[in-house]
Short mmCIF file of C-alpha atoms and ligand atoms in Angstrom, two decimals:
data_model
loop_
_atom_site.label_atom_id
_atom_site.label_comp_id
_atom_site.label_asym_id
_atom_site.label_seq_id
_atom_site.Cartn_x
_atom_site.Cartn_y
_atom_site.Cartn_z
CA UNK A 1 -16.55 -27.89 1.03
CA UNK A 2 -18.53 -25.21 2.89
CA UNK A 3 -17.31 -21.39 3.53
CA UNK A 4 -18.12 -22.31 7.45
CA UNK A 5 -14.99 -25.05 6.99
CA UNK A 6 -12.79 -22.30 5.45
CA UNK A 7 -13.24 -19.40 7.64
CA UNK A 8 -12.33 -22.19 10.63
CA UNK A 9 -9.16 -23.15 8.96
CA UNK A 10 -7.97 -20.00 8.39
CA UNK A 11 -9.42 -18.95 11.82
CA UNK A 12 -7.32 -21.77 12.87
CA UNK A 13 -3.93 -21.35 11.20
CA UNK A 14 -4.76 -24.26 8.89
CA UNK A 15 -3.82 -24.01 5.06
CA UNK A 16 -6.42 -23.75 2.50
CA UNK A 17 -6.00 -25.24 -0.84
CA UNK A 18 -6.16 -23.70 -4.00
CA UNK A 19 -9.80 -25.63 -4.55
CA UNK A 20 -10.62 -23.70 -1.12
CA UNK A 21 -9.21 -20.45 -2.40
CA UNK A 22 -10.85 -20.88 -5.88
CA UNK A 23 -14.33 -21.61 -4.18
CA UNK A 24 -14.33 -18.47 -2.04
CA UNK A 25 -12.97 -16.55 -4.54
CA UNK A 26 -15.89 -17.79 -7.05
CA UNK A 27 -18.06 -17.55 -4.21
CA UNK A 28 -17.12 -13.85 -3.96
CA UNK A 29 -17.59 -12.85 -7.62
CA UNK A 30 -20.97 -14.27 -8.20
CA UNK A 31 -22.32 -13.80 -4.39
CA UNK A 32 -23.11 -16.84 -3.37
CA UNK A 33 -21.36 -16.55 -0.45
CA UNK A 34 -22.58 -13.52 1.44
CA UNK A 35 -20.86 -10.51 2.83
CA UNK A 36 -20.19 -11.46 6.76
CA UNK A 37 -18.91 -14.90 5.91
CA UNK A 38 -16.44 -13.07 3.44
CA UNK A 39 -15.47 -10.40 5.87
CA UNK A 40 -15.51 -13.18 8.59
CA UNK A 41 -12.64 -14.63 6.27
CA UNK A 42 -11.05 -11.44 5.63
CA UNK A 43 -10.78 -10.40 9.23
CA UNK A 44 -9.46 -14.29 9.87
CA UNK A 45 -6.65 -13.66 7.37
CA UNK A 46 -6.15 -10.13 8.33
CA UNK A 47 -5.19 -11.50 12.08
CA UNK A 48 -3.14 -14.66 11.42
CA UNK A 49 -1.72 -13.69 8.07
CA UNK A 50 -1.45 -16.26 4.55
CA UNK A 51 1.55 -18.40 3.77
CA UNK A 52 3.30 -17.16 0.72
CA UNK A 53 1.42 -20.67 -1.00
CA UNK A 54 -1.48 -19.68 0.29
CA UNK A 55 -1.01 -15.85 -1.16
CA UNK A 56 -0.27 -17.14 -4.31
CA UNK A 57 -3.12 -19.16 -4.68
CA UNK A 58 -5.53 -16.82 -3.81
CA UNK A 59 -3.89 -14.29 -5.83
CA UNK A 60 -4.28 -17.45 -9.07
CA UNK A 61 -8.08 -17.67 -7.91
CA UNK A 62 -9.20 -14.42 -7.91
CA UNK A 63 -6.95 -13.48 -11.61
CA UNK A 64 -9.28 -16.88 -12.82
CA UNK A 65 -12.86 -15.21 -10.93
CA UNK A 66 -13.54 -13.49 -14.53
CA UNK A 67 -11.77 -12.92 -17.87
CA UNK A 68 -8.06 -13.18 -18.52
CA UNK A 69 -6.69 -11.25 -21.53
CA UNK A 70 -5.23 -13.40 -23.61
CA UNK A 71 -1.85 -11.53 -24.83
CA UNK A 72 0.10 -14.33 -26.04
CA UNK A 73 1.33 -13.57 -29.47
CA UNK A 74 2.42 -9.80 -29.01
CA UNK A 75 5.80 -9.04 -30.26
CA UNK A 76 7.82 -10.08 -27.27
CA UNK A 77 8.84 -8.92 -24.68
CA UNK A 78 5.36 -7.79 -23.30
CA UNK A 79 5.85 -5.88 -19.74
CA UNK A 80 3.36 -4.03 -17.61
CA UNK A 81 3.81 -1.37 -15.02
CA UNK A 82 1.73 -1.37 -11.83
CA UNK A 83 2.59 1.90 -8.71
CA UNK A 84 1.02 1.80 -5.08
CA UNK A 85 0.07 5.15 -5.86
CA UNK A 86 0.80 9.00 -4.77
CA UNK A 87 0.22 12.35 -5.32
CA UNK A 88 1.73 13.83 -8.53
CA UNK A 89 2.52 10.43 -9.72
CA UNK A 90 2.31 10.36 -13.74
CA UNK A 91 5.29 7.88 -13.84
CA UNK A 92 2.94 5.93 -16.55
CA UNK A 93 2.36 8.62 -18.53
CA UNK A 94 6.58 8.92 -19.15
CA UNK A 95 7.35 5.12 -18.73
CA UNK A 96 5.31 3.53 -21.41
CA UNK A 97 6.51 5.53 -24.16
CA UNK A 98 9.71 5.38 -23.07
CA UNK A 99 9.68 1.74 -22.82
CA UNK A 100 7.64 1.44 -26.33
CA UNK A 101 10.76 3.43 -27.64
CA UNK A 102 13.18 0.81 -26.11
CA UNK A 103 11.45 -1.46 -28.23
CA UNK A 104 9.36 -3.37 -25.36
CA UNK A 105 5.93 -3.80 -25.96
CA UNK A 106 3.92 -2.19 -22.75
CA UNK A 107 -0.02 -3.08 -21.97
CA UNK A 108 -1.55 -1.92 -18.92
CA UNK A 109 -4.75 -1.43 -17.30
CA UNK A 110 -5.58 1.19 -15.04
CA UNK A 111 -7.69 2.51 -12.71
CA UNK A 112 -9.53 6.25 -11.88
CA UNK A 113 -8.03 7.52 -8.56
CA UNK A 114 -9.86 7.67 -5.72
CA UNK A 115 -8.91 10.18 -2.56
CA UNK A 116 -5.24 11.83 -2.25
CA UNK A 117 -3.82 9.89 -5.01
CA UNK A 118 -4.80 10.69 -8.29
CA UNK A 119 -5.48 7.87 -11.69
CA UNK A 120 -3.67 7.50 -14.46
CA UNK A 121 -7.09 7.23 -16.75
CA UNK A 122 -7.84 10.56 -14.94
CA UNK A 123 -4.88 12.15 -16.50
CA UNK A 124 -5.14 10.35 -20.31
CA UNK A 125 -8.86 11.88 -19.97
CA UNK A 126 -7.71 15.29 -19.92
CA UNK A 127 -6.56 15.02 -23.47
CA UNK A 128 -9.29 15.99 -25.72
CA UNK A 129 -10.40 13.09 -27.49
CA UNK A 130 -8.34 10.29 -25.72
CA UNK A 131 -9.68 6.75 -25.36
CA UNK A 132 -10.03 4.92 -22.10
CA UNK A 133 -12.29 1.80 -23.12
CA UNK A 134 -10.36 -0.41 -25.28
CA UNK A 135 -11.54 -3.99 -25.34
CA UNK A 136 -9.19 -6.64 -24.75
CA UNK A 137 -8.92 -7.54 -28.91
CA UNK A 138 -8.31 -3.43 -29.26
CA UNK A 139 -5.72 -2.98 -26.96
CA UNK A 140 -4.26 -6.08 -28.14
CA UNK A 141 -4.09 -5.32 -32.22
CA UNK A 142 -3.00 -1.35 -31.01
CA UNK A 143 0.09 -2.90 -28.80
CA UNK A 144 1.10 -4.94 -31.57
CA UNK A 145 1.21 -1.95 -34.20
CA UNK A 146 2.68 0.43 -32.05
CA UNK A 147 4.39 -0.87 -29.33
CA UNK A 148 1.87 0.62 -26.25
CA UNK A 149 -1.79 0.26 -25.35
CA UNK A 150 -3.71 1.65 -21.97
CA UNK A 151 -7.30 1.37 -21.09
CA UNK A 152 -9.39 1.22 -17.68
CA UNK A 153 -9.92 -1.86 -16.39
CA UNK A 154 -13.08 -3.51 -17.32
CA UNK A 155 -15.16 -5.22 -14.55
CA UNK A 156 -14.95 -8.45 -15.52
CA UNK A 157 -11.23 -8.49 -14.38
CA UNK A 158 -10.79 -10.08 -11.39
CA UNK A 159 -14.13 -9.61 -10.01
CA UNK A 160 -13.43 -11.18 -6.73
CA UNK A 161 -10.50 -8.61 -5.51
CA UNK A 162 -13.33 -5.90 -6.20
CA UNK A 163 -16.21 -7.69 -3.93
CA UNK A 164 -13.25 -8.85 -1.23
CA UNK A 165 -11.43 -4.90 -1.87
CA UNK A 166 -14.99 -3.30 -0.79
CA UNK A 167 -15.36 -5.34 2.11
CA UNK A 168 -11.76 -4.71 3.47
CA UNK A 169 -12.31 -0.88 2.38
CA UNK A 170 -14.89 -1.36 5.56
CA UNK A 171 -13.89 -3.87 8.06
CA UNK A 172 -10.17 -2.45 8.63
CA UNK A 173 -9.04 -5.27 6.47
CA UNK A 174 -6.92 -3.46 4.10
CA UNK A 175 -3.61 -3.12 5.43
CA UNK A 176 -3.04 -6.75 5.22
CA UNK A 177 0.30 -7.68 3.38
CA UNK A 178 -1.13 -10.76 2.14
CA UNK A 179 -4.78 -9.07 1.16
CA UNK A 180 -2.45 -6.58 -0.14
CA UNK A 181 0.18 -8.45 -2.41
CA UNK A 182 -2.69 -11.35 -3.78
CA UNK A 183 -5.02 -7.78 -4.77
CA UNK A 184 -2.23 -5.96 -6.73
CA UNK A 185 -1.10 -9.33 -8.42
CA UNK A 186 -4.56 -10.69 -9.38
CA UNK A 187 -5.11 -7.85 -11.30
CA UNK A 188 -1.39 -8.02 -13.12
CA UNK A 189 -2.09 -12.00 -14.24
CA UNK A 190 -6.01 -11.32 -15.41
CA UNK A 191 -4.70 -8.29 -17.44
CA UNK A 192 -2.38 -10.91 -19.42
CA UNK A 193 0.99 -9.52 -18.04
CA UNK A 194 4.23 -11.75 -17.33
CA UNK A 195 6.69 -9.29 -16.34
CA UNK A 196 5.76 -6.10 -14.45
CA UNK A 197 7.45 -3.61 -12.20
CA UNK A 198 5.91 -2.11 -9.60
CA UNK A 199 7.31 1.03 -8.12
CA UNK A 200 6.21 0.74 -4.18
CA UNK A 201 5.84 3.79 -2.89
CA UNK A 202 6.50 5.29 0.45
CA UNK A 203 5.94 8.01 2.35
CA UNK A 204 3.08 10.31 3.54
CA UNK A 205 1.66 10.58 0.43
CA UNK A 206 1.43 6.73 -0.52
CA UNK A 207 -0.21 3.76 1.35
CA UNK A 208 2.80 2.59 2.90
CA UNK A 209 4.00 5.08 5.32
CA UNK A 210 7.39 3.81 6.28
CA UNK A 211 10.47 2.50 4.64
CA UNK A 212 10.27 -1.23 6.56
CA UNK A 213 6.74 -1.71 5.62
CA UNK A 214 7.73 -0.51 2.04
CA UNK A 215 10.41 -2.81 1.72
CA UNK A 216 8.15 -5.58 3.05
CA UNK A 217 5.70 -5.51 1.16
CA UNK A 218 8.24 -5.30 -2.24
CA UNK A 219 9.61 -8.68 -1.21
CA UNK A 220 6.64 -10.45 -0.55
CA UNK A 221 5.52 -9.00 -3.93
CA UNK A 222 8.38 -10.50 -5.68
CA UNK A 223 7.96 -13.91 -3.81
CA UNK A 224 4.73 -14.30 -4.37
CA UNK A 225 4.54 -13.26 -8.43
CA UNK A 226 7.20 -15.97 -8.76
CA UNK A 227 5.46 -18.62 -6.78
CA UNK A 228 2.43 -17.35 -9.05
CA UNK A 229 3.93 -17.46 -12.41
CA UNK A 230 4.92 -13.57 -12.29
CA UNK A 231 7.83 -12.34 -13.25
CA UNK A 232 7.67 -8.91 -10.60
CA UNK A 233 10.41 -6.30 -10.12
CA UNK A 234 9.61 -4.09 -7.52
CA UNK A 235 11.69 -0.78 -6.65
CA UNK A 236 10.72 1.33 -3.47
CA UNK A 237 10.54 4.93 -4.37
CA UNK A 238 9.91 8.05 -2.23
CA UNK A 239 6.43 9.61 -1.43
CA UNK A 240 7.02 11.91 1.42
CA UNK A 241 6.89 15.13 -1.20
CA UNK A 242 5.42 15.48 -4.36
CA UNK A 243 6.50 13.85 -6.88
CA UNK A 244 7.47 16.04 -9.43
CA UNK A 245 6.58 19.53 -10.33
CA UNK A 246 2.71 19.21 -10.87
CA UNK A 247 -0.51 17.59 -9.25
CA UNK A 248 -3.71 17.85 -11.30
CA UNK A 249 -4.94 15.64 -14.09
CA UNK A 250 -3.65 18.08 -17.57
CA UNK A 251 -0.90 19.54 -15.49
CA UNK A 252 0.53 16.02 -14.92
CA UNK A 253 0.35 15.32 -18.27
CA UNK A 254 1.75 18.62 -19.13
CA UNK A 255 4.60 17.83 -17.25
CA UNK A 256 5.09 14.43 -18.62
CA UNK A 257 5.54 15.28 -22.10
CA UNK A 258 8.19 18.33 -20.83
CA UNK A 259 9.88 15.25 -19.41
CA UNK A 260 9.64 12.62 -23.39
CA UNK A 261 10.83 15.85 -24.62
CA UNK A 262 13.94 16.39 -22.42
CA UNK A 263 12.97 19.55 -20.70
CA UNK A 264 12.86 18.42 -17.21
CA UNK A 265 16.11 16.46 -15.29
CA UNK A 266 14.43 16.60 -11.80
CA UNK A 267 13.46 13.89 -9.33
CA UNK A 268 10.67 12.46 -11.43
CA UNK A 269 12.87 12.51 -14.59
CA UNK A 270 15.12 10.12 -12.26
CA UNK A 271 12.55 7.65 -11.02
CA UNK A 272 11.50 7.15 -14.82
CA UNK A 273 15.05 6.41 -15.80
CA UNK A 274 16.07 4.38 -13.06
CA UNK A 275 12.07 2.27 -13.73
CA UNK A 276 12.91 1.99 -17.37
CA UNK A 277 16.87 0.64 -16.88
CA UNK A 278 15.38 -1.33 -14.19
CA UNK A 279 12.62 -2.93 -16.35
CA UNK A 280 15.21 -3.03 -19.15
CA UNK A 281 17.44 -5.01 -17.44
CA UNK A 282 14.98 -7.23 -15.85
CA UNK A 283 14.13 -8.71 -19.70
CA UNK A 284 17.53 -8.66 -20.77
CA UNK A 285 17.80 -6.00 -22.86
CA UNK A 286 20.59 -2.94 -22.77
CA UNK A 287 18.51 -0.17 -24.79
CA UNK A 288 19.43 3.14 -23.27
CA UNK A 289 16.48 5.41 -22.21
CA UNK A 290 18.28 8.77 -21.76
CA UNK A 291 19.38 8.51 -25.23
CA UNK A 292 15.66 7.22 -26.35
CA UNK A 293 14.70 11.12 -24.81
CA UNK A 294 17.49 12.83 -26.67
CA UNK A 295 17.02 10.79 -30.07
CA UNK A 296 13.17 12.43 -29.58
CA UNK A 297 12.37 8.41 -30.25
CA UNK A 298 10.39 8.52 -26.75
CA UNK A 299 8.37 11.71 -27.61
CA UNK A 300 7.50 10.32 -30.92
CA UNK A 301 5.92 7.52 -29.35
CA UNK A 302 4.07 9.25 -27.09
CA UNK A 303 2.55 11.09 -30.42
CA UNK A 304 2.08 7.95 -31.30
CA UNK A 305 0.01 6.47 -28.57
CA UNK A 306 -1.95 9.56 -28.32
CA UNK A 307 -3.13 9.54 -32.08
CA UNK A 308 -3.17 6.31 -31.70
CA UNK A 309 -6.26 6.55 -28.78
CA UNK A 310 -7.87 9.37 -30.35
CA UNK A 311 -6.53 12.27 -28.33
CA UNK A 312 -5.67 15.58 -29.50
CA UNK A 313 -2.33 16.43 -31.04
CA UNK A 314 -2.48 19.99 -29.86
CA UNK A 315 -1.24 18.96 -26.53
CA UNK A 316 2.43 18.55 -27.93
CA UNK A 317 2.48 21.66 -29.43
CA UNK A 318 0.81 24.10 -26.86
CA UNK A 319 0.83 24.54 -22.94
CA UNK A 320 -3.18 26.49 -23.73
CA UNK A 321 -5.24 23.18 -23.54
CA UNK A 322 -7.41 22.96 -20.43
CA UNK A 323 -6.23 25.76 -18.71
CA UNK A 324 -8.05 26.73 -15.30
CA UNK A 325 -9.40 30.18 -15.12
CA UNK A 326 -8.36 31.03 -11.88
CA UNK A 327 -4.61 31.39 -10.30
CA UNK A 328 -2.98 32.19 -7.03
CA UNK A 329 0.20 31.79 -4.90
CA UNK A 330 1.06 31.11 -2.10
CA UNK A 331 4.04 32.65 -0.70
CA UNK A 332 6.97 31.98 1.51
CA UNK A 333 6.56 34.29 4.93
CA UNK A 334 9.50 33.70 6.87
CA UNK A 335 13.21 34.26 6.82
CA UNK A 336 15.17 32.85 4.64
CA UNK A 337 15.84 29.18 5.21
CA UNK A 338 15.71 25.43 3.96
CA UNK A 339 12.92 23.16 3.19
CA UNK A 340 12.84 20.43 5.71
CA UNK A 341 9.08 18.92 4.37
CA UNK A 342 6.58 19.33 1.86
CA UNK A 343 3.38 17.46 3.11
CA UNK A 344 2.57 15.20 -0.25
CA UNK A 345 -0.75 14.54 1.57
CA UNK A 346 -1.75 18.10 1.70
CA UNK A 347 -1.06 19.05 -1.70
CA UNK A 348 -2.90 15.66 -2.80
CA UNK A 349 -5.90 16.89 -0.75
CA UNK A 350 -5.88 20.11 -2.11
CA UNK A 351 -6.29 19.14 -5.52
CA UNK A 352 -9.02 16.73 -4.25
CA UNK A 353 -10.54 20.23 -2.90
CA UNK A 354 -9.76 21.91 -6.12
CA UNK A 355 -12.16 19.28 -8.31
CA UNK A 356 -9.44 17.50 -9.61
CA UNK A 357 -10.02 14.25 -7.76
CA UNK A 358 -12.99 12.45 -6.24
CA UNK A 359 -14.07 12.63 -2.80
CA UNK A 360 -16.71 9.78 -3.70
CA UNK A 361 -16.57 7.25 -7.09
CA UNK A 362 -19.74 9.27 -8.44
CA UNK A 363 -17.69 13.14 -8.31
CA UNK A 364 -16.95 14.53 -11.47
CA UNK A 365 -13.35 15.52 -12.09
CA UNK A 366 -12.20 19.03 -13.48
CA UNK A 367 -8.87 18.44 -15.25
CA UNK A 368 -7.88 21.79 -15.76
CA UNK A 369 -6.97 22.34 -11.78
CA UNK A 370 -4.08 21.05 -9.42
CA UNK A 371 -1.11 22.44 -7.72
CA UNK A 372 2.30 23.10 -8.81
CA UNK A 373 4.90 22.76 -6.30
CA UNK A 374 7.75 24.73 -7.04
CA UNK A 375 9.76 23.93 -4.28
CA UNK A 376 11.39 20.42 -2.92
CA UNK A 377 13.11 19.24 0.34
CA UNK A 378 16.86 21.10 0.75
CA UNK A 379 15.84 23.76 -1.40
CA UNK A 380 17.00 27.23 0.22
CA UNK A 381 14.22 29.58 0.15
CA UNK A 382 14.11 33.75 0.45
CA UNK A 383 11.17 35.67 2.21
CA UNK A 384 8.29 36.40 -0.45
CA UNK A 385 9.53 32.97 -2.84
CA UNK A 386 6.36 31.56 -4.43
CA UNK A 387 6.09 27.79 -2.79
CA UNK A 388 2.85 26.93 -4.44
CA UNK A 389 0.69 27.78 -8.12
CA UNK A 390 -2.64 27.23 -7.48
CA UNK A 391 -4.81 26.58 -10.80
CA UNK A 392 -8.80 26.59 -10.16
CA UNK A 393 -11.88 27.10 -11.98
CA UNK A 394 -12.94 30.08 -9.71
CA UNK A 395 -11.20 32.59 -7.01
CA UNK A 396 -12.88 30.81 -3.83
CA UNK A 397 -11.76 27.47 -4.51
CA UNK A 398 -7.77 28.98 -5.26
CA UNK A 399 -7.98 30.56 -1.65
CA UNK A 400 -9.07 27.92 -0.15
CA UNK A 401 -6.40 25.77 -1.41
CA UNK A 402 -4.09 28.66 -1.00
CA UNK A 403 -4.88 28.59 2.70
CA UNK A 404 -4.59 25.04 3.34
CA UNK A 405 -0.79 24.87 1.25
CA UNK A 406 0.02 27.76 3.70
CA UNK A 407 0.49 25.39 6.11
CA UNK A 408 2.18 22.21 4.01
CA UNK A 409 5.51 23.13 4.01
CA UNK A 410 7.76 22.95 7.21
CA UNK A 411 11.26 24.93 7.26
CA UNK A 412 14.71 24.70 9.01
CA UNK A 413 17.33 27.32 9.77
CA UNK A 414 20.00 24.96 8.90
CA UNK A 415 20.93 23.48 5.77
CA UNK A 416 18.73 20.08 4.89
CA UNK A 417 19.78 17.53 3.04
CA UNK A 418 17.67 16.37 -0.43
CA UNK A 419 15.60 12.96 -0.32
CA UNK A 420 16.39 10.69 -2.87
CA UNK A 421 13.82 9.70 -5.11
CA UNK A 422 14.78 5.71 -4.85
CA UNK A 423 14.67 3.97 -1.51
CA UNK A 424 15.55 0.87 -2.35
N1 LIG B 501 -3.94 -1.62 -4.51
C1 LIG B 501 -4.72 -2.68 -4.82
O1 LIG B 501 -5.05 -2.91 -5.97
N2 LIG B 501 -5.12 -3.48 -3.82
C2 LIG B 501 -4.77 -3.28 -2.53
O2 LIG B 501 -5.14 -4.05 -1.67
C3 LIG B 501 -3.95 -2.16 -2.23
C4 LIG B 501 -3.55 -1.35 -3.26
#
């Protein structure tokens, strides 16, 4: 077998095999094969696509390129939950608990953010004290006291997707559906899941821009975790505003524990009831997750999990941790009218701006700044309304963030209907 044979075939609209898949991707991980014969294969694929097989066995050969957790033995049912990604999105920080409180059993690895979209280990790291590093055997003993373990993923999971990521990151490879689907999954089966759900997102503020790419990509999600041994239930959810209130590592998880403790009801309180009836359902089970908010069950476990990772408990019982110095607002200057669009891009960018994101993997990350947007599509709005709270660690950086949000919002003179929260 030679990696000459395999760019061919797929050059050629041949299959490859799962030995073929499981040579390129251990050819990846331990760089024996070199970077233009990989992106040579990558571009290949890019242009004549992979056969759901084929998908699923390169999605099996790069989970088996390095470690797989080993979760068997957890109290049962185990799940995982995996999001495309958007701005404002701290659906993890609301689902696990509220899962754990349903009495599932949630482990999941995640990932820093990188760009508009922010990480959920960003967010966790806000909290004083909190714990991103557990080892596999950790995380594993802390899920089966408690219900709910998180940590960031470890390089030795699924080393291949990050060597064949980085090359598509550079040779327009990346909006592949196939590239796409076997990346996400990869990562699911070497982190020991066997049920997750992945919210796809869509919208202006997510990778997926449109609703038939969205929905495309959720199938072939679905099809391909089943042909892989994955049990994956995906649910296309709305990214074309904020989601939520907040955007900004402590803010988000400000806002998250407002929503455990059954303080919010808005469009992100939805999407984490309908993920947790839809995960519920998915494993059989008929818990009710409003009732694990009013019960203050799904707070409790939050407490839990904090403690749990070493973070702070003064976050539950005061809104003064990691507060930025420096605050403006930014104003509505029109007439009175409705809101027709919030660009989720913009706001994600000006957070980047703020500190609270990376513009490169080395940037340093100031968790005490973000937006709030207190506005959403349909709202009516007055002259002088405050759209945006800007939170920053000094006055230059809150007008220039100020300035750009000045311009993020679009407004109609006639009545506009709310967006849903769930697409499909
Ligand atoms: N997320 C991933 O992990 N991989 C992709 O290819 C796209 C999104």
């Amino acid at each position: 077998m030679t990696v000459i044979d395999i760019i061919a075939k797929t050059r050629d609209r041949a299959p490859l095999s799962r030995a073929e898949f499981d040579f390129l991707a251990r050819g990846a991980a331990n760089a024996t094969i070199p970077d233009y014969q990989l992106a040579a294969w990558l571009m290949a694929a890019y242009l004549n696509g992979l056969s759901d097989q084929e998908t699923a066995n390169l999605t099996l050969a790069m989970a088996d390129s390095g470690e797989r957790v080993d979760l068997a033995g957890l109290p049962k049912p185990w799940v995982d939950k995996h999001s495309t990604g958007g701005v404002g999105d701290k659906t993890t920080l609301v689902l696990l608990p509220l899962l754990a409180a349903c009495g599932l059993t949630v482990v999941k690895m995640s990932g820093p953010g990188l760009g508009k979209t922010g990480g959920t280990i960003d967010k966790l790291a806000s909290i004083p004290g909190f714990r991103t590093d557990l080892s596999p055997d950790q995380m594993k003993e802390q899920a089966g006291a408690i219900g709910i373990a998180l940590t960031g993923q470890t390089p030795a999971l699924a080393p291949a997707d990050k060597v064949l990521y980085a090359l598509r990151d550079v040779t327009a490879t990346v909006p592949s559906l196939p590239l796409i689907v076997s990346s996400i999954l990869s990562k699911k089966i070497a982190g020991g899941a066997e049920t997750v759900i992945l919210d796809v997102k869509c919208g202006r503020g997510a990778f997926m821009p449109d609703l038939e790419r969205a929905t495309e990509l959720s199938a072939a999600l679905e099809r391909v975790g089943s042909q892989a041994g994955l049990r994956v239930k995906t649910v296309v959810t709305d990214m074309d505003q904020p989601l939520g209130r907040t955007a900004g590592n402590a803010l988000e998880v400000k806002e998250a524990i407002r929503v455990l403790k059954g303080m919010e009801s808005g469009r992100f309180t939805q999407l984490c009831l309908h993920l947790a009836h839809a995960m519920l359902a998915t494993v059989g089970m008929d818990a009710d997750p409003s009732e694990a908010i009013r019960s203050g069950k799904a707070i409790a476990k939050m407490e839990q999990w904090v403690a749990a990772q070493g973070g702070s408990a003064e976050v539950f019982t005061s809104e003064n941790w990691q507060v930025a110095p420096s605050h403006t607002e930014v104003t509505h200057t029109g007439g009175s009218a409705w809101v027709e669009s919030i660009d989720a891009e913009t706001v994600g960018l000006a957070v980047v701006g703020l500190g609270g994101g990376r513009k490169i993997k080395s940037d340093t990350i100031d968790p005490r700044v973000g937006v709030e947007t207190l506005i959403e599509v349909g709202d009516a709005v007055t002259p002088g309304q405050t759209l945006f709270h800007v939170h920053a660690a000094d006055h230059h950086a809150a007008e220039a963030a100020g300035q750009s949000l000045a311009g993020a919002t679009r407004f109609s003179a006639v009545p506009v209907s709310p967006r849903p929260v769930i697409l499909s």
